[in-house]
């Protein structure tokens, strides 16, 4: 059983398209996150939800919109994709906000052409 | 604000060599410190952690000691294996902030 699962694993799409990445965790954690990792491996937090409530919303273009239908799911929708959005996006979860007990998904590699 | 500085990679070693990856930090309050490892094509996994000064975190032969006087948390391993090839991230959480701070990662390549 995968603890934090993301779909799709790979996503290739054209500029201007709208796409979604889905994340689900079966750990019973209250907090979920989206991170962006660029080509140089730099990891930047984008959003965090705790019990379906948004608690972290870093400086991210408003083309990115997270949605948490329940505390086991956190999806990321991206409108009007740009070349600079190409990266690996990681979902993660933890029992509560912070770095304790973080579990990461295996990532979604997004390529915008 | 908080920051984490790691040595630039890649670090290239032969099997059974001694490993040190340097990590220094600045933080408000008393941070908790972490090392994460990312194997190719995977997400980050917690390797070890330390929550107060002089604590030593250890796991899978890796160790790191929380040094408040030098604001450092260097990662060490006495004898690396090819399977240790990965990217290693130093990170901290501090001051009641929900937002973790990650270093830029250090790539380790171990040759047979």
Coordinates of N, CA and C in Angstrom, one line a residue:
Chain A
X1 N 0.8 -1.2 0.0 CA 0.0 0.0 0.0 C 0.9 1.3 0.0
X2 N 0.7 2.1 -1.0 CA 1.5 3.3 -1.1 C 0.9 4.3 -0.1
X3 N 1.8 4.9 0.7 CA 1.3 5.8 1.8 C 0.8 7.1 1.2
X4 N 1.6 7.8 0.3 CA 1.3 9.0 -0.3 C 1.4 8.7 -1.8
X5 N 0.3 8.7 -2.5 CA 0.3 8.4 -3.9 C -0.1 9.6 -4.8
X6 N 0.6 9.9 -5.9 CA 0.3 11.0 -6.8 C 0.0 10.4 -8.1
X7 N -0.9 11.1 -8.8 CA -1.1 10.7 -10.2 C -1.3 12.0 -11.0
X8 N -0.8 12.0 -12.2 CA 0.0 11.0 -12.9 C 1.5 11.1 -12.4
X9 N 2.3 10.2 -12.8 CA 3.7 10.2 -12.5 C 4.5 11.1 -13.5
X10 N 4.0 11.1 -14.7 CA 4.6 12.0 -15.7 C 3.4 12.7 -16.4
X11 N 3.7 13.9 -16.8 CA 2.7 14.7 -17.5 C 3.4 15.7 -18.5
X12 N 3.1 15.5 -19.7 CA 3.7 16.3 -20.8 C 2.5 17.0 -21.4
X13 N 2.6 18.3 -21.5 CA 1.5 19.1 -22.0 C 1.9 20.4 -22.7
X14 N 1.1 21.0 -23.5 CA 1.5 22.2 -24.2 C 1.2 23.4 -23.4
X15 N 1.9 24.5 -23.7 CA 1.7 25.8 -23.1 C 0.2 26.2 -23.2
X16 N -0.3 26.8 -22.2 CA -1.6 27.3 -22.2 C -2.7 26.3 -21.8
X17 N -2.3 25.1 -21.7 CA -3.3 24.1 -21.2 C -3.5 24.2 -19.7
X18 N -4.6 23.6 -19.3 CA -5.0 23.4 -17.8 C -4.8 22.0 -17.5
X19 N -4.2 21.7 -16.3 CA -4.0 20.3 -15.9 C -4.1 20.2 -14.4
X20 N -4.4 19.0 -14.0 CA -4.5 18.7 -12.5 C -3.6 17.5 -12.1
X21 N -3.1 17.6 -10.9 CA -2.3 16.5 -10.3 C -3.1 16.1 -9.0
X22 N -3.2 14.8 -8.9 CA -4.0 14.4 -7.7 C -3.0 13.7 -6.7
X23 N -3.4 13.9 -5.4 CA -2.6 13.3 -4.3 C -3.6 12.7 -3.3
X24 N -3.2 11.5 -2.8 CA -4.0 10.9 -1.8 C -3.1 10.2 -0.8
X25 N -3.4 10.3 0.5 CA -2.6 9.7 1.5 C -3.5 8.8 2.4
X26 N -3.0 7.6 2.8 CA -3.8 6.7 3.6 C -3.2 6.5 5.0
X27 N -2.5 7.5 5.4 CA -1.8 7.5 6.7 C -2.6 8.1 7.9
X28 N -3.8 8.6 7.5 CA -4.6 9.3 8.5 C -4.0 10.6 9.0
X29 N -3.1 11.2 8.2 CA -2.5 12.5 8.6 C -3.5 13.6 8.4
X30 N -3.3 14.6 9.2 CA -4.2 15.8 9.1 C -3.7 16.9 8.2
X31 N -2.4 16.8 7.8 CA -1.8 17.9 7.1 C -1.2 17.4 5.8
X32 N -1.4 18.1 4.7 CA -0.9 17.8 3.4 C -0.2 19.0 2.8
X33 N 0.7 18.7 1.8 CA 1.5 19.8 1.3 C 1.7 19.6 -0.2
X34 N 2.0 20.7 -0.9 CA 2.5 20.6 -2.3 C 3.9 21.3 -2.3
X35 N 4.9 20.7 -2.9 CA 6.2 21.2 -3.1 C 6.5 21.2 -4.6
X36 N 7.3 22.2 -5.0 CA 7.9 22.2 -6.3 C 9.4 22.0 -6.3
X37 N 9.9 21.1 -7.1 CA 11.4 20.9 -7.1 C 11.9 21.2 -8.5
X38 N 12.7 22.2 -8.6 CA 13.2 22.6 -10.0 C 14.3 21.7 -10.4
X39 N 14.9 22.1 -11.6 CA 15.9 21.2 -12.2 C 17.2 21.1 -11.4
X40 N 17.4 22.1 -10.5 CA 18.6 22.1 -9.7 C 18.3 21.5 -8.3
X41 N 17.2 20.8 -8.2 CA 16.8 20.1 -7.0 C 16.3 21.0 -5.9
X42 N 16.2 22.3 -6.2 CA 15.7 23.2 -5.1 C 14.3 22.9 -4.8
X43 N 14.0 22.8 -3.5 CA 12.6 22.4 -3.1 C 11.9 23.6 -2.5
X44 N 10.7 23.9 -3.0 CA 10.0 25.1 -2.5 C 8.6 24.7 -2.1
X45 N 8.2 25.0 -0.9 CA 6.8 24.7 -0.5 C 5.9 25.7 -1.2
X46 N 4.7 25.1 -1.6 CA 3.7 25.9 -2.3 C 2.5 26.2 -1.5
X47 N 1.9 25.1 -1.0 CA 0.7 25.1 -0.2 C 0.7 24.1 0.9
X48 N -0.1 24.3 1.9 CA -0.4 23.3 2.9 C -1.8 23.4 3.4
X49 N -2.4 22.3 3.6 CA -3.7 22.2 4.2 C -3.7 21.4 5.5
X50 N -4.4 21.9 6.5 CA -4.5 21.1 7.7 C -6.0 20.9 7.9
X51 N -6.4 19.6 7.9 CA -7.9 19.3 8.0 C -8.7 20.1 7.1
X52 N -8.3 20.1 5.8 CA -9.0 20.8 4.7 C -8.9 22.3 4.7
X53 N -8.2 22.8 5.7 CA -8.1 24.3 5.8 C -6.7 24.7 5.3
X54 N -6.7 25.7 4.4 CA -5.4 26.2 3.9 C -4.6 27.0 5.0
X55 N -3.4 26.5 5.2 CA -2.6 27.2 6.3 C -1.3 27.7 5.7
X56 N -0.9 27.3 4.6 CA 0.3 27.9 4.0 C 0.0 28.1 2.5
X57 N 0.3 29.4 2.1 CA 0.0 29.8 0.7 C 1.2 30.7 0.4
X58 N 2.3 30.1 -0.1 CA 3.4 30.8 -0.4 C 3.3 31.6 -1.7
X59 N 4.3 32.4 -2.0 CA 4.2 33.3 -3.2 C 4.2 32.4 -4.5
X60 N 3.0 32.1 -4.9 CA 2.8 31.2 -6.1 C 1.8 31.9 -7.0
X61 N 2.1 31.9 -8.3 CA 1.1 32.5 -9.2 C -0.3 32.0 -9.0
X62 N -1.3 32.8 -9.1 CA -2.7 32.4 -8.8 C -3.2 31.5 -9.9
X63 N -2.4 31.1 -10.9 CA -2.7 30.0 -11.9 C -2.7 28.7 -11.2
X64 N -2.1 28.6 -10.0 CA -2.0 27.4 -9.2 C -3.1 27.4 -8.2
X65 N -4.0 26.4 -8.1 CA -5.0 26.4 -7.1 C -5.1 25.0 -6.5
X66 N -4.9 24.9 -5.2 CA -5.0 23.6 -4.5 C -6.5 23.4 -4.1
X67 N -6.9 22.2 -4.0 CA -8.2 21.8 -3.6 C -8.1 20.6 -2.7
X68 N -8.7 20.7 -1.5 CA -8.7 19.5 -0.6 C -10.2 19.1 -0.3
X69 N -10.7 18.1 -1.0 CA -12.1 17.7 -0.8 C -12.3 17.0 0.6
X70 N -11.2 16.4 1.1 CA -11.2 15.8 2.4 C -9.8 15.7 2.9
X71 N -9.5 15.4 4.1 CA -8.2 15.5 4.6 C -7.2 14.4 4.1
X72 N -7.8 13.5 3.3 CA -6.9 12.4 2.7 C -6.5 12.8 1.3
X73 N -7.0 13.9 0.7 CA -6.8 14.3 -0.6 C -6.4 15.7 -0.7
X74 N -5.4 16.0 -1.6 CA -5.0 17.4 -1.9 C -4.6 17.4 -3.4
X75 N -5.4 18.1 -4.2 CA -5.2 18.1 -5.6 C -4.6 19.5 -6.0
X76 N -3.9 19.5 -7.1 CA -3.3 20.8 -7.5 C -3.7 21.0 -9.0
X77 N -4.4 22.1 -9.2 CA -4.8 22.5 -10.5 C -4.0 23.6 -11.0
X78 N -3.6 23.5 -12.3 CA -2.7 24.6 -12.8 C -3.4 25.1 -14.1
X79 N -3.7 26.4 -14.2 CA -4.3 27.0 -15.4 C -3.2 27.6 -16.3
X80 N -3.5 27.6 -17.5 CA -2.6 28.4 -18.5 C -1.1 28.1 -18.3
X81 N -0.8 26.8 -18.4 CA 0.6 26.4 -18.1 C 1.6 27.1 -18.9
X82 N 2.7 27.4 -18.3 CA 3.9 28.1 -18.9 C 5.1 27.2 -18.9
X83 N 6.1 27.5 -19.7 CA 7.3 26.7 -19.8 C 8.0 26.6 -18.4
X84 N 7.9 27.7 -17.7 CA 8.6 27.8 -16.3 C 7.9 26.9 -15.3
X85 N 6.8 26.4 -15.6 CA 6.1 25.5 -14.7 C 6.7 24.1 -14.7
X86 N 7.5 23.8 -15.7 CA 8.1 22.5 -15.8 C 9.0 22.2 -14.6
X87 N 8.7 21.1 -13.9 CA 9.4 20.8 -12.6 C 8.8 19.4 -12.2
X88 N 9.3 19.0 -11.0 CA 8.8 17.9 -10.4 C 7.9 18.4 -9.2
X89 N 6.7 18.0 -9.1 CA 5.8 18.4 -8.0 C 5.6 17.2 -7.0
X90 N 5.9 17.5 -5.8 CA 5.8 16.5 -4.7 C 4.6 16.9 -3.8
X91 N 3.9 15.9 -3.5 CA 2.9 15.9 -2.5 C 3.5 15.3 -1.2
X92 N 3.1 15.8 0.0 CA 3.6 15.2 1.2 C 2.5 15.3 2.3
X93 N 2.6 14.5 3.3 CA 1.7 14.6 4.4 C 2.4 14.5 5.7
X94 N 1.8 15.0 6.8 CA 2.4 14.8 8.1 C 1.2 14.8 9.1
X95 N 1.5 14.2 10.3 CA 0.4 14.1 11.3 C -0.2 15.5 11.7
X96 N 0.8 16.5 11.7 CA 0.4 17.8 12.1 C 1.3 18.8 11.3
X97 N 1.0 20.1 11.3 CA 1.9 21.0 10.6 C 3.4 20.9 11.1
X98 N 4.3 21.0 10.2 CA 5.7 21.0 10.6 C 6.4 19.9 9.9
X99 N 7.7 19.6 10.3 CA 8.5 18.6 9.6 C 8.4 17.2 10.2
X100 N 7.7 17.1 11.3 CA 7.7 15.8 12.0 C 6.9 14.8 11.2
X101 N 7.4 13.6 11.0 CA 6.7 12.5 10.4 C 6.3 12.8 8.9
X102 N 7.0 13.7 8.2 CA 6.7 13.9 6.8 C 6.9 12.7 6.0
X103 N 5.9 12.4 5.1 CA 6.0 11.4 4.1 C 5.7 12.0 2.8
X104 N 6.7 11.8 1.9 CA 6.5 12.4 0.5 C 6.0 11.3 -0.4
X105 N 5.3 11.8 -1.4 CA 4.9 11.0 -2.6 C 6.2 10.9 -3.5
X106 N 6.0 10.1 -4.6 CA 7.2 9.9 -5.4 C 7.3 10.9 -6.6
X107 N 6.4 11.9 -6.6 CA 6.5 13.0 -7.5 C 5.8 12.9 -8.8
X108 N 5.5 14.0 -9.4 CA 4.9 14.1 -10.7 C 5.8 15.0 -11.5
X109 N 6.4 14.4 -12.6 CA 7.3 15.2 -13.4 C 6.4 15.9 -14.5
X110 N 6.3 17.2 -14.4 CA 5.5 18.0 -15.4 C 6.5 18.6 -16.4
X111 N 6.2 18.4 -17.7 CA 7.0 19.0 -18.7 C 6.0 19.8 -19.6
X112 N 6.3 21.1 -19.7 CA 5.4 22.0 -20.5 C 6.2 22.3 -21.8
X113 N 5.6 22.0 -23.0 CA 6.3 22.2 -24.2 C 5.6 23.2 -25.1
Chain B
X1 N 15.2 35.8 8.9 CA 14.5 34.6 8.6 C 15.3 33.3 8.7
X2 N 14.7 32.2 8.5 CA 15.5 30.9 8.6 C 16.2 30.6 7.3
X3 N 17.3 30.0 7.4 CA 18.0 29.6 6.1 C 18.9 28.3 6.5
X4 N 19.1 27.6 5.4 CA 20.0 26.4 5.5 C 21.0 26.4 4.4
X5 N 22.2 26.2 4.7 CA 23.3 26.2 3.7 C 24.0 24.9 3.6
X6 N 24.0 24.3 2.5 CA 24.7 23.0 2.3 C 25.8 23.2 1.3
X7 N 26.8 22.3 1.5 CA 27.9 22.3 0.5 C 27.4 21.9 -0.8
X8 N 28.0 22.5 -1.8 CA 27.6 22.3 -3.2 C 28.1 20.9 -3.6
X9 N 27.4 20.2 -4.4 CA 27.8 18.9 -5.0 C 28.2 19.1 -6.4
X10 N 28.4 17.9 -7.1 CA 28.2 16.6 -6.5 C 29.5 16.2 -5.6
X11 N 29.2 15.4 -4.7 CA 30.3 14.8 -3.9 C 30.5 13.4 -4.5
X12 N 31.7 13.2 -4.9 CA 32.0 11.9 -5.6 C 33.0 11.1 -4.7
X13 N 32.7 9.9 -4.4 CA 33.5 9.1 -3.5 C 33.6 7.7 -4.0
X14 N 34.6 7.0 -3.6 CA 34.7 5.6 -3.9 C 34.1 4.8 -2.7
X15 N 33.6 3.6 -3.0 CA 33.0 2.8 -2.0 C 33.9 2.6 -0.8
X16 N 33.3 2.6 0.4 CA 34.0 2.5 1.7 C 34.7 3.8 2.1
X17 N 34.6 4.8 1.4 CA 35.2 6.1 1.8 C 34.4 6.7 2.9
X18 N 35.0 7.7 3.6 CA 34.3 8.4 4.7 C 33.5 9.6 4.0
X19 N 32.3 9.8 4.5 CA 31.5 10.9 3.9 C 31.2 12.0 5.0
X20 N 31.4 13.2 4.5 CA 30.9 14.4 5.3 C 30.2 15.3 4.3
X21 N 28.9 15.6 4.7 CA 28.2 16.7 3.9 C 27.9 17.8 4.9
X22 N 28.4 19.0 4.7 CA 28.3 20.1 5.6 C 26.9 20.7 5.5
X23 N 26.4 21.1 6.7 CA 25.1 21.9 6.7 C 25.2 22.9 7.9
X24 N 25.0 24.1 7.6 CA 24.9 25.2 8.6 C 23.6 25.9 8.4
X25 N 23.2 26.5 9.5 CA 21.8 27.1 9.5 C 21.8 28.4 10.2
X26 N 20.8 29.2 9.9 CA 20.4 30.4 10.8 C 18.9 30.2 11.0
X27 N 18.5 30.5 12.3 CA 17.1 30.3 12.6 C 16.7 31.1 13.8
X28 N 15.5 31.5 13.9 CA 14.9 32.1 15.1 C 14.6 31.0 16.0
X29 N 14.8 31.3 17.3 CA 14.4 30.3 18.3 C 15.3 29.1 18.3
X30 N 14.8 27.9 18.7 CA 15.5 26.7 18.8 C 15.0 25.7 17.7
X31 N 15.7 25.6 16.6 CA 15.1 24.8 15.6 C 15.3 23.3 15.8
X32 N 14.5 22.5 15.2 CA 14.7 21.1 15.0 C 15.3 20.9 13.7
X33 N 16.3 19.9 13.6 CA 17.1 19.8 12.4 C 16.9 18.4 11.8
X34 N 16.9 18.3 10.5 CA 16.6 17.0 9.8 C 17.6 16.8 8.6
X35 N 17.8 15.6 8.3 CA 18.4 15.2 7.0 C 17.4 14.3 6.3
X36 N 17.2 14.7 5.0 CA 16.3 13.9 4.2 C 17.2 13.3 3.0
X37 N 16.8 12.2 2.5 CA 17.5 11.6 1.3 C 16.5 11.4 0.2
X38 N 16.9 11.7 -1.0 CA 16.1 11.5 -2.2 C 16.9 10.6 -3.2
X39 N 16.4 9.4 -3.3 CA 16.9 8.4 -4.3 C 16.4 8.8 -5.7
X40 N 17.1 8.4 -6.7 CA 16.6 8.8 -8.1 C 15.2 8.4 -8.3
X41 N 14.4 9.3 -8.8 CA 13.0 9.0 -9.2 C 12.0 8.9 -8.1
X42 N 12.5 9.2 -6.9 CA 11.6 9.0 -5.7 C 11.5 10.4 -4.9
X43 N 10.5 10.3 -4.0 CA 10.4 11.5 -3.1 C 11.4 11.5 -2.0
X44 N 11.4 12.5 -1.2 CA 12.3 12.6 0.0 C 11.9 11.6 1.1
X45 N 12.9 11.1 1.8 CA 12.6 10.2 2.9 C 13.4 10.8 4.1
X46 N 12.8 10.8 5.3 CA 13.5 11.2 6.4 C 14.7 10.2 6.7
X47 N 15.9 10.8 6.9 CA 17.0 9.9 7.2 C 17.3 10.0 8.7
X48 N 17.4 11.2 9.3 CA 17.6 11.3 10.7 C 17.2 12.7 11.2
X49 N 17.0 12.9 12.5 CA 16.7 14.2 13.0 C 17.3 14.4 14.4
X50 N 17.3 15.7 14.8 CA 17.7 16.0 16.2 C 16.9 17.2 16.6
X51 N 16.4 17.2 17.8 CA 15.5 18.3 18.2 C 16.1 19.3 19.2
X52 N 17.3 19.0 19.7 CA 17.9 20.0 20.6 C 19.4 19.9 20.6
X53 N 20.0 20.9 21.1 CA 21.5 21.0 21.0 C 22.2 19.8 21.6
X54 N 23.2 19.3 21.0 CA 24.0 18.2 21.3 C 23.4 16.8 21.1
X55 N 22.1 16.8 20.6 CA 21.5 15.6 20.2 C 22.3 15.0 19.0
X56 N 22.3 13.7 18.9 CA 22.9 13.1 17.7 C 21.8 12.2 17.1
X57 N 21.5 12.5 15.8 CA 20.6 11.7 15.1 C 21.4 10.6 14.3
X58 N 20.8 9.4 14.2 CA 21.5 8.4 13.5 C 20.6 7.4 12.8
X59 N 21.0 6.9 11.7 CA 20.1 5.9 11.0 C 20.9 5.3 9.8
X60 N 20.9 4.1 9.6 CA 21.5 3.4 8.5 C 23.0 3.7 8.4
X61 N 23.7 3.9 9.5 CA 25.1 4.2 9.5 C 25.4 5.7 9.3
X62 N 24.4 6.5 9.1 CA 24.6 8.0 9.0 C 24.4 8.6 10.4
X63 N 25.2 9.6 10.6 CA 25.0 10.4 11.9 C 25.1 11.9 11.6
X64 N 24.5 12.6 12.5 CA 24.6 14.1 12.5 C 24.4 14.6 13.9
X65 N 25.2 15.5 14.3 CA 25.1 16.1 15.7 C 24.7 17.5 15.6
X66 N 23.8 17.9 16.4 CA 23.2 19.3 16.5 C 24.2 20.1 17.3
X67 N 24.9 21.0 16.6 CA 25.9 21.8 17.2 C 25.4 23.3 17.3
X68 N 24.9 23.7 18.4 CA 24.4 25.0 18.5 C 25.5 26.1 18.4
X69 N 26.6 25.8 19.0 CA 27.7 26.8 19.0 C 28.2 27.1 17.6
X70 N 28.2 26.2 16.7 CA 28.6 26.4 15.4 C 27.4 26.4 14.4
X71 N 26.2 26.4 14.9 CA 25.0 26.3 14.1 C 25.2 25.4 12.9
X72 N 25.6 24.1 13.2 CA 25.8 23.2 12.2 C 25.1 21.8 12.5
X73 N 25.0 21.0 11.4 CA 24.4 19.7 11.5 C 24.9 18.9 10.4
X74 N 26.2 18.6 10.4 CA 26.9 17.9 9.4 C 26.6 16.4 9.3
X75 N 26.4 15.9 8.1 CA 26.0 14.5 8.0 C 27.3 13.7 7.7
X76 N 27.5 12.6 8.4 CA 28.7 11.8 8.3 C 28.3 10.3 8.1
X77 N 29.1 9.6 7.4 CA 29.0 8.1 7.4 C 30.4 7.6 7.2
X78 N 30.7 6.5 8.0 CA 32.1 6.0 8.0 C 32.5 5.3 6.8
X79 N 31.6 4.6 6.1 CA 31.9 3.8 4.9 C 30.7 3.8 4.0
X80 N 30.8 4.6 2.9 CA 29.7 4.7 2.0 C 29.6 3.5 1.0
X81 N 28.4 3.2 0.6 CA 28.2 2.2 -0.4 C 27.6 2.8 -1.7
X82 N 27.7 2.0 -2.8 CA 27.1 2.5 -4.0 C 25.6 2.9 -3.9
X83 N 24.9 2.1 -3.0 CA 23.5 2.3 -2.8 C 23.2 3.6 -2.1
X84 N 24.2 4.3 -1.5 CA 24.0 5.6 -0.9 C 23.9 6.7 -1.8
X85 N 24.2 6.4 -3.1 CA 24.1 7.5 -4.1 C 22.7 8.1 -4.2
X86 N 22.6 9.4 -3.9 CA 21.3 10.0 -3.8 C 21.6 11.5 -3.6
X87 N 20.5 12.3 -3.4 CA 20.6 13.7 -3.1 C 20.2 13.8 -1.6
X88 N 21.0 14.5 -0.8 CA 20.8 14.7 0.6 C 20.4 16.1 0.9
X89 N 19.3 16.3 1.7 CA 18.8 17.6 2.0 C 18.8 17.8 3.5
X90 N 19.4 18.9 3.9 CA 19.4 19.4 5.3 C 18.1 20.3 5.4
X91 N 17.5 20.2 6.6 CA 16.2 21.0 6.7 C 16.0 21.4 8.2
X92 N 15.2 22.4 8.4 CA 14.9 22.8 9.8 C 13.5 23.3 9.9
X93 N 12.9 23.2 11.1 CA 11.7 23.8 11.4 C 11.9 24.6 12.7
X94 N 11.5 25.8 12.8 CA 11.8 26.7 13.9 C 10.7 27.7 14.2
X95 N 10.7 28.1 15.5 CA 10.0 29.3 15.9 C 8.5 29.2 15.7
X96 N 8.0 27.9 15.8 CA 6.5 27.8 15.7 C 6.0 28.0 14.3
X97 N 6.9 28.1 13.3 CA 6.5 28.2 11.9 C 6.1 26.9 11.4
X98 N 5.1 26.8 10.6 CA 4.7 25.6 9.9 C 5.6 25.4 8.7
X99 N 6.3 26.4 8.3 CA 7.0 26.3 7.0 C 8.4 25.8 7.2
X100 N 8.7 24.6 6.7 CA 10.1 24.0 6.9 C 11.0 24.8 5.9
X101 N 12.3 24.8 6.2 CA 13.3 25.4 5.4 C 14.2 24.3 5.0
X102 N 14.4 24.1 3.7 CA 15.2 23.1 3.1 C 16.5 23.7 2.5
X103 N 17.6 23.0 2.7 CA 18.8 23.4 1.9 C 18.6 23.0 0.5
X104 N 19.6 23.4 -0.4 CA 19.5 23.2 -1.8 C 19.8 21.7 -2.2
X105 N 20.2 20.9 -1.3 CA 20.5 19.5 -1.6 C 21.9 19.3 -2.1
X106 N 22.5 18.2 -1.7 CA 23.9 17.8 -2.1 C 23.8 16.4 -2.7
X107 N 24.2 16.4 -4.0 CA 24.2 15.1 -4.7 C 25.5 14.3 -4.3
X108 N 25.3 13.0 -3.9 CA 26.4 12.1 -3.6 C 26.4 11.0 -4.7
X109 N 27.6 10.8 -5.2 CA 27.8 9.8 -6.2 C 28.9 8.9 -5.6
X110 N 28.6 7.6 -5.5 CA 29.5 6.6 -4.9 C 29.9 5.6 -6.0
X111 N 31.2 5.5 -6.3 CA 31.7 4.6 -7.4 C 32.1 3.3 -6.8
X112 N 31.9 2.2 -7.5 CA 32.4 0.9 -6.9 C 33.9 0.9 -6.8

